[in-house]
């Protein structure tokens, strides 16, 4: 073997070692991030708010557990001492399994301490879409939560205090279609009105809508604050570019996570608390969102 060939072999071996080391470091970092909870606060002022109040927003747990039986998550919520817990869906993974035990264990303890308002995500809804797999699992899950006093908002609304209305919009399967080769299904505001009626104009209107893709429609309906998730922060977050990929195969979509505003309406998109299928998080800690509603 010539000296040139030796140098070339050494170069490629060195490159391979560096790449393997970088991949191992990323996997270790991802494992750390998936277990590390980030508590993040948001303040929203409105003349509709008569009394300052605080709630936490949970989304996309996907059977994850922070500590034994989610004790770390429960302790973090207890430290906030919220007046309510709002849930944006996808607490479990329904990919042929539909195991709701982790979600039920968490919700049982949350409902014993706080008012809980729950809107469906696509993983809850899938239990209805695929009856041949899940049977009556959805009804058993929903009915158990109702017995514990959870406000289960399946295209329904409820009051929280005298000045806040919370509505849960359940999206049809077509709004979750993969969008790699085509644009997502458009949504007309008339669909929301058909499912939820008119927005509450007198109270501060919160809308639990799992997908953030339709913020313009949510705002047009009259949601003062939309709470969404679904995109897991984009899986990997890069400086300046944001989230890399959504579960619907959109790349570098601005609405992967964060706070957004349109004509005075707000949307908060959670990075979620868990993962599924692509079990990776980089620069993308699981998020426990704390929202302070302030009297303007």
mmCIF file of N, CA and C in Angstrom, residues 143-274:
data_model
loop_
_atom_site.group_PDB
_atom_site.id
_atom_site.type_symbol
_atom_site.label_atom_id
_atom_site.label_comp_id
_atom_site.label_asym_id
_atom_site.label_seq_id
_atom_site.Cartn_x
_atom_site.Cartn_y
_atom_site.Cartn_z
ATOM 1 N N UNK A 143 -64.794 8.164 29.861
ATOM 2 C CA UNK A 143 -65.762 8.060 30.952
ATOM 3 C C UNK A 143 -65.087 8.009 32.315
ATOM 4 N N UNK A 144 -63.917 7.370 32.386
ATOM 5 C CA UNK A 144 -63.190 7.349 33.656
ATOM 6 C C UNK A 144 -62.761 8.755 34.053
ATOM 7 N N UNK A 145 -62.283 9.528 33.084
ATOM 8 C CA UNK A 145 -61.875 10.904 33.390
ATOM 9 C C UNK A 145 -63.065 11.743 33.846
ATOM 10 N N UNK A 146 -64.205 11.547 33.217
ATOM 11 C CA UNK A 146 -65.393 12.294 33.627
ATOM 12 C C UNK A 146 -65.802 11.921 35.043
ATOM 13 N N UNK A 147 -65.661 10.648 35.399
ATOM 14 C CA UNK A 147 -65.990 10.235 36.774
ATOM 15 C C UNK A 147 -65.089 10.924 37.788
ATOM 16 N N UNK A 148 -63.866 11.225 37.402
ATOM 17 C CA UNK A 148 -62.947 11.922 38.301
ATOM 18 C C UNK A 148 -63.171 13.430 38.298
ATOM 19 N N UNK A 149 -64.079 13.910 37.474
ATOM 20 C CA UNK A 149 -64.377 15.335 37.450
ATOM 21 C C UNK A 149 -63.631 16.125 36.400
ATOM 22 N N UNK A 150 -62.906 15.460 35.487
ATOM 23 C CA UNK A 150 -62.207 16.160 34.411
ATOM 24 C C UNK A 150 -63.232 16.722 33.434
ATOM 25 N N UNK A 151 -63.036 17.978 33.040
ATOM 26 C CA UNK A 151 -63.860 18.587 31.988
ATOM 27 C C UNK A 151 -63.331 18.076 30.646
ATOM 28 N N UNK A 152 -63.954 17.046 30.128
ATOM 29 C CA UNK A 152 -63.489 16.419 28.890
ATOM 30 C C UNK A 152 -64.183 17.107 27.727
ATOM 31 N N UNK A 153 -63.417 17.963 27.017
ATOM 32 C CA UNK A 153 -64.000 18.874 26.037
ATOM 33 C C UNK A 153 -63.863 18.307 24.629
ATOM 34 N N UNK A 154 -64.749 17.393 24.325
ATOM 35 C CA UNK A 154 -64.806 16.730 23.026
ATOM 36 C C UNK A 154 -65.774 17.541 22.152
ATOM 37 N N UNK A 155 -65.223 18.601 21.494
ATOM 38 C CA UNK A 155 -66.067 19.577 20.798
ATOM 39 C C UNK A 155 -67.100 20.154 21.772
ATOM 40 N N UNK A 156 -66.585 20.641 22.882
ATOM 41 C CA UNK A 156 -67.448 21.149 23.943
ATOM 42 C C UNK A 156 -66.728 22.295 24.652
ATOM 43 N N UNK A 157 -67.462 23.011 25.480
ATOM 44 C CA UNK A 157 -66.919 24.155 26.201
ATOM 45 C C UNK A 157 -67.322 24.092 27.662
ATOM 46 N N UNK A 158 -66.544 24.767 28.497
ATOM 47 C CA UNK A 158 -66.837 24.847 29.927
ATOM 48 C C UNK A 158 -66.329 26.178 30.445
ATOM 49 N N UNK A 159 -66.903 26.633 31.542
ATOM 50 C CA UNK A 159 -66.455 27.874 32.168
ATOM 51 C C UNK A 159 -65.404 27.561 33.217
ATOM 52 N N UNK A 160 -64.389 28.432 33.247
ATOM 53 C CA UNK A 160 -63.423 28.394 34.340
ATOM 54 C C UNK A 160 -63.482 29.759 35.004
ATOM 55 N N UNK A 161 -64.048 29.802 36.169
ATOM 56 C CA UNK A 161 -64.296 31.054 36.856
ATOM 57 C C UNK A 161 -65.314 31.852 36.034
ATOM 58 N N UNK A 162 -65.588 33.066 36.426
ATOM 59 C CA UNK A 162 -66.627 33.850 35.749
ATOM 60 C C UNK A 162 -66.118 34.543 34.494
ATOM 61 N N UNK A 163 -64.802 34.576 34.305
ATOM 62 C CA UNK A 163 -64.272 35.403 33.227
ATOM 63 C C UNK A 163 -63.500 34.632 32.163
ATOM 64 N N UNK A 164 -63.460 33.298 32.236
ATOM 65 C CA UNK A 164 -62.712 32.502 31.263
ATOM 66 C C UNK A 164 -63.580 31.348 30.769
ATOM 67 N N UNK A 165 -63.653 31.193 29.444
ATOM 68 C CA UNK A 165 -64.302 30.041 28.820
ATOM 69 C C UNK A 165 -63.230 29.197 28.149
ATOM 70 N N UNK A 166 -63.326 27.881 28.324
ATOM 71 C CA UNK A 166 -62.362 26.956 27.722
ATOM 72 C C UNK A 166 -63.127 26.035 26.776
ATOM 73 N N UNK A 167 -62.665 25.958 25.526
ATOM 74 C CA UNK A 167 -63.301 25.109 24.522
ATOM 75 C C UNK A 167 -62.277 24.134 23.972
ATOM 76 N N UNK A 168 -62.727 22.914 23.702
ATOM 77 C CA UNK A 168 -61.854 21.898 23.123
ATOM 78 C C UNK A 168 -62.346 21.514 21.739
ATOM 79 N N UNK A 169 -61.540 21.787 20.719
ATOM 80 C CA UNK A 169 -61.889 21.466 19.337
ATOM 81 C C UNK A 169 -61.232 20.153 18.951
ATOM 82 N N UNK A 170 -62.048 19.174 18.569
ATOM 83 C CA UNK A 170 -61.503 17.907 18.091
ATOM 84 C C UNK A 170 -61.393 17.966 16.571
ATOM 85 N N UNK A 171 -60.187 17.786 16.061
ATOM 86 C CA UNK A 171 -59.942 17.882 14.627
ATOM 87 C C UNK A 171 -60.156 16.535 13.949
ATOM 88 N N UNK A 172 -60.695 16.559 12.750
ATOM 89 C CA UNK A 172 -60.904 15.346 11.972
ATOM 90 C C UNK A 172 -59.583 14.803 11.460
ATOM 91 N N UNK A 173 -59.595 13.548 11.058
ATOM 92 C CA UNK A 173 -58.375 12.866 10.631
ATOM 93 C C UNK A 173 -57.704 13.577 9.458
ATOM 94 N N UNK A 174 -58.466 14.192 8.581
ATOM 95 C CA UNK A 174 -57.865 14.816 7.397
ATOM 96 C C UNK A 174 -56.956 15.988 7.753
ATOM 97 N N UNK A 175 -57.139 16.575 8.921
ATOM 98 C CA UNK A 175 -56.293 17.700 9.313
ATOM 99 C C UNK A 175 -54.943 17.251 9.869
ATOM 100 N N UNK A 176 -54.754 15.959 9.986
ATOM 101 C CA UNK A 176 -53.474 15.417 10.444
ATOM 102 C C UNK A 176 -52.740 14.653 9.350
ATOM 103 N N UNK A 177 -53.189 14.765 8.112
ATOM 104 C CA UNK A 177 -52.545 14.030 7.035
ATOM 105 C C UNK A 177 -51.103 14.499 6.831
ATOM 106 N N UNK A 178 -50.243 13.573 6.431
ATOM 107 C CA UNK A 178 -48.866 13.930 6.133
ATOM 108 C C UNK A 178 -48.836 14.932 4.986
ATOM 109 N N UNK A 179 -47.960 15.910 5.075
ATOM 110 C CA UNK A 179 -47.974 17.013 4.116
ATOM 111 C C UNK A 179 -46.633 17.184 3.414
ATOM 112 N N UNK A 180 -45.923 16.078 3.204
ATOM 113 C CA UNK A 180 -44.603 16.167 2.579
ATOM 114 C C UNK A 180 -44.708 16.594 1.118
ATOM 115 N N UNK A 181 -45.710 16.068 0.407
ATOM 116 C CA UNK A 181 -45.828 16.335 -1.015
ATOM 117 C C UNK A 181 -47.017 17.233 -1.361
ATOM 118 N N UNK A 182 -47.794 17.641 -0.358
ATOM 119 C CA UNK A 182 -48.937 18.491 -0.662
ATOM 120 C C UNK A 182 -49.218 19.396 0.534
ATOM 121 N N UNK A 183 -50.039 20.406 0.294
ATOM 122 C CA UNK A 183 -50.372 21.345 1.355
ATOM 123 C C UNK A 183 -51.404 20.717 2.292
ATOM 124 N N UNK A 184 -51.371 21.118 3.567
ATOM 125 C CA UNK A 184 -52.360 20.569 4.508
ATOM 126 C C UNK A 184 -53.777 20.950 4.093
ATOM 127 N N UNK A 185 -54.718 20.161 4.545
ATOM 128 C CA UNK A 185 -56.135 20.425 4.303
ATOM 129 C C UNK A 185 -56.516 21.796 4.857
ATOM 130 N N UNK A 186 -57.145 22.676 4.066
ATOM 131 C CA UNK A 186 -57.560 23.984 4.598
ATOM 132 C C UNK A 186 -58.723 23.822 5.572
ATOM 133 N N UNK A 187 -58.884 24.807 6.452
ATOM 134 C CA UNK A 187 -59.970 24.771 7.429
ATOM 135 C C UNK A 187 -60.746 26.081 7.363
ATOM 136 N N UNK A 188 -62.052 25.967 7.304
ATOM 137 C CA UNK A 188 -62.939 27.127 7.292
ATOM 138 C C UNK A 188 -63.449 27.381 8.699
ATOM 139 N N UNK A 189 -63.610 28.647 9.052
ATOM 140 C CA UNK A 189 -64.074 28.987 10.393
ATOM 141 C C UNK A 189 -65.469 28.426 10.658
ATOM 142 N N UNK A 190 -66.224 28.161 9.596
ATOM 143 C CA UNK A 190 -67.563 27.598 9.780
ATOM 144 C C UNK A 190 -67.517 26.215 10.419
ATOM 145 N N UNK A 191 -66.420 25.487 10.209
ATOM 146 C CA UNK A 191 -66.288 24.178 10.846
ATOM 147 C C UNK A 191 -66.233 24.322 12.357
ATOM 148 N N UNK A 192 -65.470 25.284 12.837
ATOM 149 C CA UNK A 192 -65.369 25.484 14.285
ATOM 150 C C UNK A 192 -66.717 25.908 14.854
ATOM 151 N N UNK A 193 -67.391 26.800 14.148
ATOM 152 C CA UNK A 193 -68.704 27.250 14.626
ATOM 153 C C UNK A 193 -69.697 26.098 14.661
ATOM 154 N N UNK A 194 -69.598 25.198 13.682
ATOM 155 C CA UNK A 194 -70.505 24.050 13.660
ATOM 156 C C UNK A 194 -70.257 23.122 14.842
ATOM 157 N N UNK A 195 -69.014 23.038 15.297
ATOM 158 C CA UNK A 195 -68.677 22.120 16.377
ATOM 159 C C UNK A 195 -68.759 22.760 17.758
ATOM 160 N N UNK A 196 -68.464 24.048 17.827
ATOM 161 C CA UNK A 196 -68.390 24.700 19.130
ATOM 162 C C UNK A 196 -69.368 25.850 19.296
ATOM 163 N N UNK A 197 -70.029 26.251 18.208
ATOM 164 C CA UNK A 197 -70.841 27.451 18.275
ATOM 165 C C UNK A 197 -69.972 28.696 18.201
ATOM 166 N N UNK A 198 -70.528 29.826 18.551
ATOM 167 C CA UNK A 198 -69.773 31.071 18.542
ATOM 168 C C UNK A 198 -68.820 31.136 19.732
ATOM 169 N N UNK A 199 -67.710 31.832 19.540
ATOM 170 C CA UNK A 199 -66.797 32.071 20.653
ATOM 171 C C UNK A 199 -67.473 32.941 21.700
ATOM 172 N N UNK A 200 -67.036 32.801 22.939
ATOM 173 C CA UNK A 200 -67.586 33.602 24.036
ATOM 174 C C UNK A 200 -66.945 34.989 23.993
ATOM 175 N N UNK A 201 -67.691 35.958 23.533
ATOM 176 C CA UNK A 201 -67.143 37.300 23.379
ATOM 177 C C UNK A 201 -67.015 38.069 24.673
ATOM 178 N N UNK A 202 -67.770 37.686 25.697
ATOM 179 C CA UNK A 202 -67.728 38.413 26.966
ATOM 180 C C UNK A 202 -66.587 37.932 27.852
ATOM 181 N N UNK A 203 -66.275 36.654 27.774
ATOM 182 C CA UNK A 203 -65.221 36.078 28.604
ATOM 183 C C UNK A 203 -63.940 35.919 27.787
ATOM 184 N N UNK A 204 -62.832 35.717 28.489
ATOM 185 C CA UNK A 204 -61.568 35.404 27.822
ATOM 186 C C UNK A 204 -61.680 33.993 27.275
ATOM 187 N N UNK A 205 -61.614 33.858 25.955
ATOM 188 C CA UNK A 205 -61.872 32.583 25.297
ATOM 189 C C UNK A 205 -60.573 31.829 25.031
ATOM 190 N N UNK A 206 -60.415 30.681 25.689
ATOM 191 C CA UNK A 206 -59.285 29.788 25.447
ATOM 192 C C UNK A 206 -59.760 28.647 24.559
ATOM 193 N N UNK A 207 -58.969 28.320 23.555
ATOM 194 C CA UNK A 207 -59.278 27.215 22.656
ATOM 195 C C UNK A 207 -58.165 26.180 22.728
ATOM 196 N N UNK A 208 -58.530 24.943 23.073
ATOM 197 C CA UNK A 208 -57.612 23.812 23.012
ATOM 198 C C UNK A 208 -57.753 23.191 21.621
ATOM 199 N N UNK A 209 -56.747 23.390 20.783
ATOM 200 C CA UNK A 209 -56.766 22.879 19.408
ATOM 201 C C UNK A 209 -55.395 22.264 19.144
ATOM 202 N N UNK A 210 -55.342 20.957 18.999
ATOM 203 C CA UNK A 210 -54.071 20.245 19.053
ATOM 204 C C UNK A 210 -53.073 20.686 17.983
ATOM 205 N N UNK A 211 -53.535 20.910 16.767
ATOM 206 C CA UNK A 211 -52.620 21.313 15.690
ATOM 207 C C UNK A 211 -52.535 22.824 15.591
ATOM 208 N N UNK A 212 -51.325 23.379 15.551
ATOM 209 C CA UNK A 212 -51.185 24.828 15.412
ATOM 210 C C UNK A 212 -51.275 25.328 13.969
ATOM 211 N N UNK A 213 -51.456 24.428 13.023
ATOM 212 C CA UNK A 213 -51.440 24.823 11.613
ATOM 213 C C UNK A 213 -52.529 25.828 11.259
ATOM 214 N N UNK A 214 -53.614 25.849 12.052
ATOM 215 C CA UNK A 214 -54.790 26.612 11.647
ATOM 216 C C UNK A 214 -55.024 27.823 12.547
ATOM 217 N N UNK A 215 -53.946 28.453 12.964
ATOM 218 C CA UNK A 215 -54.047 29.594 13.874
ATOM 219 C C UNK A 215 -54.918 30.701 13.288
ATOM 220 N N UNK A 216 -54.781 30.986 12.006
ATOM 221 C CA UNK A 216 -55.599 32.033 11.394
ATOM 222 C C UNK A 216 -57.087 31.739 11.574
ATOM 223 N N UNK A 217 -57.475 30.485 11.414
ATOM 224 C CA UNK A 217 -58.886 30.115 11.565
ATOM 225 C C UNK A 217 -59.312 30.190 13.020
ATOM 226 N N UNK A 218 -58.457 29.735 13.925
ATOM 227 C CA UNK A 218 -58.783 29.823 15.350
ATOM 228 C C UNK A 218 -58.987 31.285 15.768
ATOM 229 N N UNK A 219 -58.098 32.159 15.291
ATOM 230 C CA UNK A 219 -58.200 33.577 15.631
ATOM 231 C C UNK A 219 -59.464 34.182 15.036
ATOM 232 N N UNK A 220 -59.789 33.808 13.795
ATOM 233 C CA UNK A 220 -60.994 34.331 13.155
ATOM 234 C C UNK A 220 -62.244 33.886 13.894
ATOM 235 N N UNK A 221 -62.223 32.685 14.461
ATOM 236 C CA UNK A 221 -63.359 32.210 15.253
ATOM 237 C C UNK A 221 -63.557 33.059 16.499
ATOM 238 N N UNK A 222 -62.475 33.557 17.083
ATOM 239 C CA UNK A 222 -62.584 34.395 18.265
ATOM 240 C C UNK A 222 -61.812 33.921 19.473
ATOM 241 N N UNK A 223 -60.864 32.994 19.280
ATOM 242 C CA UNK A 223 -60.056 32.518 20.405
ATOM 243 C C UNK A 223 -59.081 33.610 20.839
ATOM 244 N N UNK A 224 -59.195 34.055 22.079
ATOM 245 C CA UNK A 224 -58.223 35.019 22.606
ATOM 246 C C UNK A 224 -56.873 34.351 22.797
ATOM 247 N N UNK A 225 -56.901 33.089 23.197
ATOM 248 C CA UNK A 225 -55.669 32.323 23.378
ATOM 249 C C UNK A 225 -55.911 30.905 22.879
ATOM 250 N N UNK A 226 -55.127 30.481 21.904
ATOM 251 C CA UNK A 226 -55.148 29.101 21.432
ATOM 252 C C UNK A 226 -53.978 28.355 22.051
ATOM 253 N N UNK A 227 -54.244 27.173 22.581
ATOM 254 C CA UNK A 227 -53.203 26.317 23.148
ATOM 255 C C UNK A 227 -53.077 25.087 22.253
ATOM 256 N N UNK A 228 -51.875 24.878 21.705
ATOM 257 C CA UNK A 228 -51.649 23.807 20.742
ATOM 258 C C UNK A 228 -50.363 23.072 21.084
ATOM 259 N N UNK A 229 -50.100 22.022 20.335
ATOM 260 C CA UNK A 229 -48.883 21.226 20.511
ATOM 261 C C UNK A 229 -48.583 20.475 19.233
ATOM 262 N N UNK A 230 -48.622 19.152 19.294
ATOM 263 C CA UNK A 230 -48.579 18.252 18.151
ATOM 264 C C UNK A 230 -47.220 18.134 17.462
ATOM 265 N N UNK A 231 -46.456 19.229 17.356
ATOM 266 C CA UNK A 231 -45.247 19.221 16.543
ATOM 267 C C UNK A 231 -43.979 18.891 17.328
ATOM 268 N N UNK A 232 -44.092 18.687 18.648
ATOM 269 C CA UNK A 232 -42.957 18.268 19.483
ATOM 270 C C UNK A 232 -41.766 19.206 19.351
ATOM 271 N N UNK A 233 -42.047 20.480 19.099
ATOM 272 C CA UNK A 233 -40.966 21.460 18.979
ATOM 273 C C UNK A 233 -40.147 21.332 17.719
ATOM 274 N N UNK A 234 -40.536 20.418 16.825
ATOM 275 C CA UNK A 234 -39.742 20.196 15.619
ATOM 276 C C UNK A 234 -38.667 19.145 15.783
ATOM 277 N N UNK A 235 -38.712 18.396 16.891
ATOM 278 C CA UNK A 235 -37.788 17.284 17.182
ATOM 279 C C UNK A 235 -36.382 17.778 17.496
ATOM 280 N N UNK A 236 -35.726 18.391 16.532
ATOM 281 C CA UNK A 236 -34.401 18.996 16.716
ATOM 282 C C UNK A 236 -34.547 20.482 16.429
ATOM 283 N N UNK A 237 -34.077 21.320 17.344
ATOM 284 C CA UNK A 237 -34.178 22.762 17.152
ATOM 285 C C UNK A 237 -32.786 23.336 16.882
ATOM 286 N N UNK A 238 -32.699 24.129 15.816
ATOM 287 C CA UNK A 238 -31.447 24.746 15.415
ATOM 288 C C UNK A 238 -31.519 26.257 15.620
ATOM 289 N N UNK A 239 -30.427 26.877 16.053
ATOM 290 C CA UNK A 239 -30.416 28.334 16.210
ATOM 291 C C UNK A 239 -30.849 29.029 14.920
ATOM 292 N N UNK A 240 -31.697 30.035 15.063
ATOM 293 C CA UNK A 240 -32.220 30.855 13.961
ATOM 294 C C UNK A 240 -33.241 30.108 13.101
ATOM 295 N N UNK A 241 -33.045 28.810 12.873
ATOM 296 C CA UNK A 241 -33.918 28.064 11.976
ATOM 297 C C UNK A 241 -35.110 27.432 12.690
ATOM 298 N N UNK A 242 -35.005 27.181 13.986
ATOM 299 C CA UNK A 242 -36.105 26.593 14.731
ATOM 300 C C UNK A 242 -36.189 25.093 14.564
ATOM 301 N N UNK A 243 -37.421 24.561 14.654
ATOM 302 C CA UNK A 243 -37.644 23.120 14.600
ATOM 303 C C UNK A 243 -37.406 22.553 13.213
ATOM 304 N N UNK A 244 -36.776 21.382 13.174
ATOM 305 C CA UNK A 244 -36.396 20.797 11.886
ATOM 306 C C UNK A 244 -37.580 20.125 11.203
ATOM 307 N N UNK A 245 -38.313 19.231 11.901
ATOM 308 C CA UNK A 245 -39.339 18.441 11.220
ATOM 309 C C UNK A 245 -40.527 18.180 12.130
ATOM 310 N N UNK A 246 -41.732 18.309 11.588
ATOM 311 C CA UNK A 246 -42.952 18.006 12.321
ATOM 312 C C UNK A 246 -43.370 16.562 12.054
ATOM 313 N N UNK A 247 -44.296 16.015 12.865
ATOM 314 C CA UNK A 247 -44.808 14.672 12.587
ATOM 315 C C UNK A 247 -45.537 14.564 11.249
ATOM 316 N N UNK A 248 -45.896 15.699 10.649
ATOM 317 C CA UNK A 248 -46.558 15.687 9.340
ATOM 318 C C UNK A 248 -45.577 15.965 8.200
ATOM 319 N N UNK A 249 -44.280 15.881 8.523
ATOM 320 C CA UNK A 249 -43.215 16.009 7.526
ATOM 321 C C UNK A 249 -43.157 17.399 6.884
ATOM 322 N N UNK A 250 -43.382 18.419 7.696
ATOM 323 C CA UNK A 250 -43.089 19.773 7.264
ATOM 324 C C UNK A 250 -41.748 20.153 7.880
ATOM 325 N N UNK A 251 -40.931 20.838 7.117
ATOM 326 C CA UNK A 251 -39.578 21.145 7.564
ATOM 327 C C UNK A 251 -39.425 22.637 7.839
ATOM 328 N N UNK A 252 -38.823 22.926 9.004
ATOM 329 C CA UNK A 252 -38.545 24.290 9.440
ATOM 330 C C UNK A 252 -39.818 25.140 9.447
ATOM 331 N N UNK A 253 -40.899 24.549 9.911
ATOM 332 C CA UNK A 253 -42.167 25.256 10.033
ATOM 333 C C UNK A 253 -42.080 26.221 11.223
ATOM 334 N N UNK A 254 -42.394 27.483 11.022
ATOM 335 C CA UNK A 254 -42.257 28.442 12.130
ATOM 336 C C UNK A 254 -43.118 28.101 13.335
ATOM 337 N N UNK A 255 -44.244 27.426 13.129
ATOM 338 C CA UNK A 255 -45.180 27.170 14.210
ATOM 339 C C UNK A 255 -44.876 25.897 14.980
ATOM 340 N N UNK A 256 -43.643 25.453 14.986
ATOM 341 C CA UNK A 256 -43.288 24.239 15.737
ATOM 342 C C UNK A 256 -43.377 24.436 17.242
ATOM 343 N N UNK A 257 -43.128 25.649 17.710
ATOM 344 C CA UNK A 257 -43.140 25.927 19.141
ATOM 345 C C UNK A 257 -43.057 27.426 19.345
ATOM 346 N N UNK A 258 -43.558 27.889 20.510
ATOM 347 C CA UNK A 258 -43.404 29.295 20.847
ATOM 348 C C UNK A 258 -44.726 30.027 20.952
ATOM 349 N N UNK A 259 -44.638 31.344 20.985
ATOM 350 C CA UNK A 259 -45.803 32.220 21.120
ATOM 351 C C UNK A 259 -45.988 33.019 19.834
ATOM 352 N N UNK A 260 -47.261 33.159 19.453
ATOM 353 C CA UNK A 260 -47.577 33.845 18.202
ATOM 354 C C UNK A 260 -48.752 34.781 18.438
ATOM 355 N N UNK A 261 -48.859 35.825 17.590
ATOM 356 C CA UNK A 261 -49.908 36.817 17.753
ATOM 357 C C UNK A 261 -50.474 37.204 16.395
ATOM 358 N N UNK A 262 -51.791 37.376 16.329
ATOM 359 C CA UNK A 262 -52.446 37.841 15.118
ATOM 360 C C UNK A 262 -53.654 38.678 15.501
ATOM 361 N N UNK A 263 -53.603 39.948 15.166
ATOM 362 C CA UNK A 263 -54.726 40.859 15.415
ATOM 363 C C UNK A 263 -55.169 40.830 16.872
ATOM 364 N N UNK A 264 -54.203 40.777 17.768
ATOM 365 C CA UNK A 264 -54.513 40.767 19.188
ATOM 366 C C UNK A 264 -54.837 39.405 19.754
ATOM 367 N N UNK A 265 -54.938 38.380 18.907
ATOM 368 C CA UNK A 265 -55.158 37.008 19.368
ATOM 369 C C UNK A 265 -53.811 36.333 19.571
ATOM 370 N N UNK A 266 -53.742 35.421 20.524
ATOM 371 C CA UNK A 266 -52.473 34.777 20.849
ATOM 372 C C UNK A 266 -52.575 33.259 20.662
ATOM 373 N N UNK A 267 -51.432 32.665 20.350
ATOM 374 C CA UNK A 267 -51.336 31.204 20.329
ATOM 375 C C UNK A 267 -50.039 30.794 21.013
ATOM 376 N N UNK A 268 -50.142 29.807 21.895
ATOM 377 C CA UNK A 268 -48.989 29.215 22.558
ATOM 378 C C UNK A 268 -48.873 27.774 22.083
ATOM 379 N N UNK A 269 -47.743 27.443 21.466
ATOM 380 C CA UNK A 269 -47.504 26.087 20.965
ATOM 381 C C UNK A 269 -46.464 25.425 21.855
ATOM 382 N N UNK A 270 -46.893 24.395 22.573
ATOM 383 C CA UNK A 270 -45.997 23.675 23.471
ATOM 384 C C UNK A 270 -45.054 22.763 22.685
ATOM 385 N N UNK A 271 -43.832 22.623 23.171
ATOM 386 C CA UNK A 271 -42.903 21.649 22.596
ATOM 387 C C UNK A 271 -43.254 20.226 23.037
ATOM 388 N N UNK A 272 -44.215 20.118 23.943
ATOM 389 C CA UNK A 272 -44.650 18.807 24.391
ATOM 390 C C UNK A 272 -43.758 18.237 25.470
ATOM 391 N N UNK A 273 -44.204 17.108 26.017
ATOM 392 C CA UNK A 273 -43.517 16.468 27.136
ATOM 393 C C UNK A 273 -42.898 15.122 26.771
ATOM 394 N N UNK A 274 -43.225 14.590 25.619
ATOM 395 C CA UNK A 274 -42.708 13.276 25.246
ATOM 396 C C UNK A 274 -42.448 13.176 23.762
#
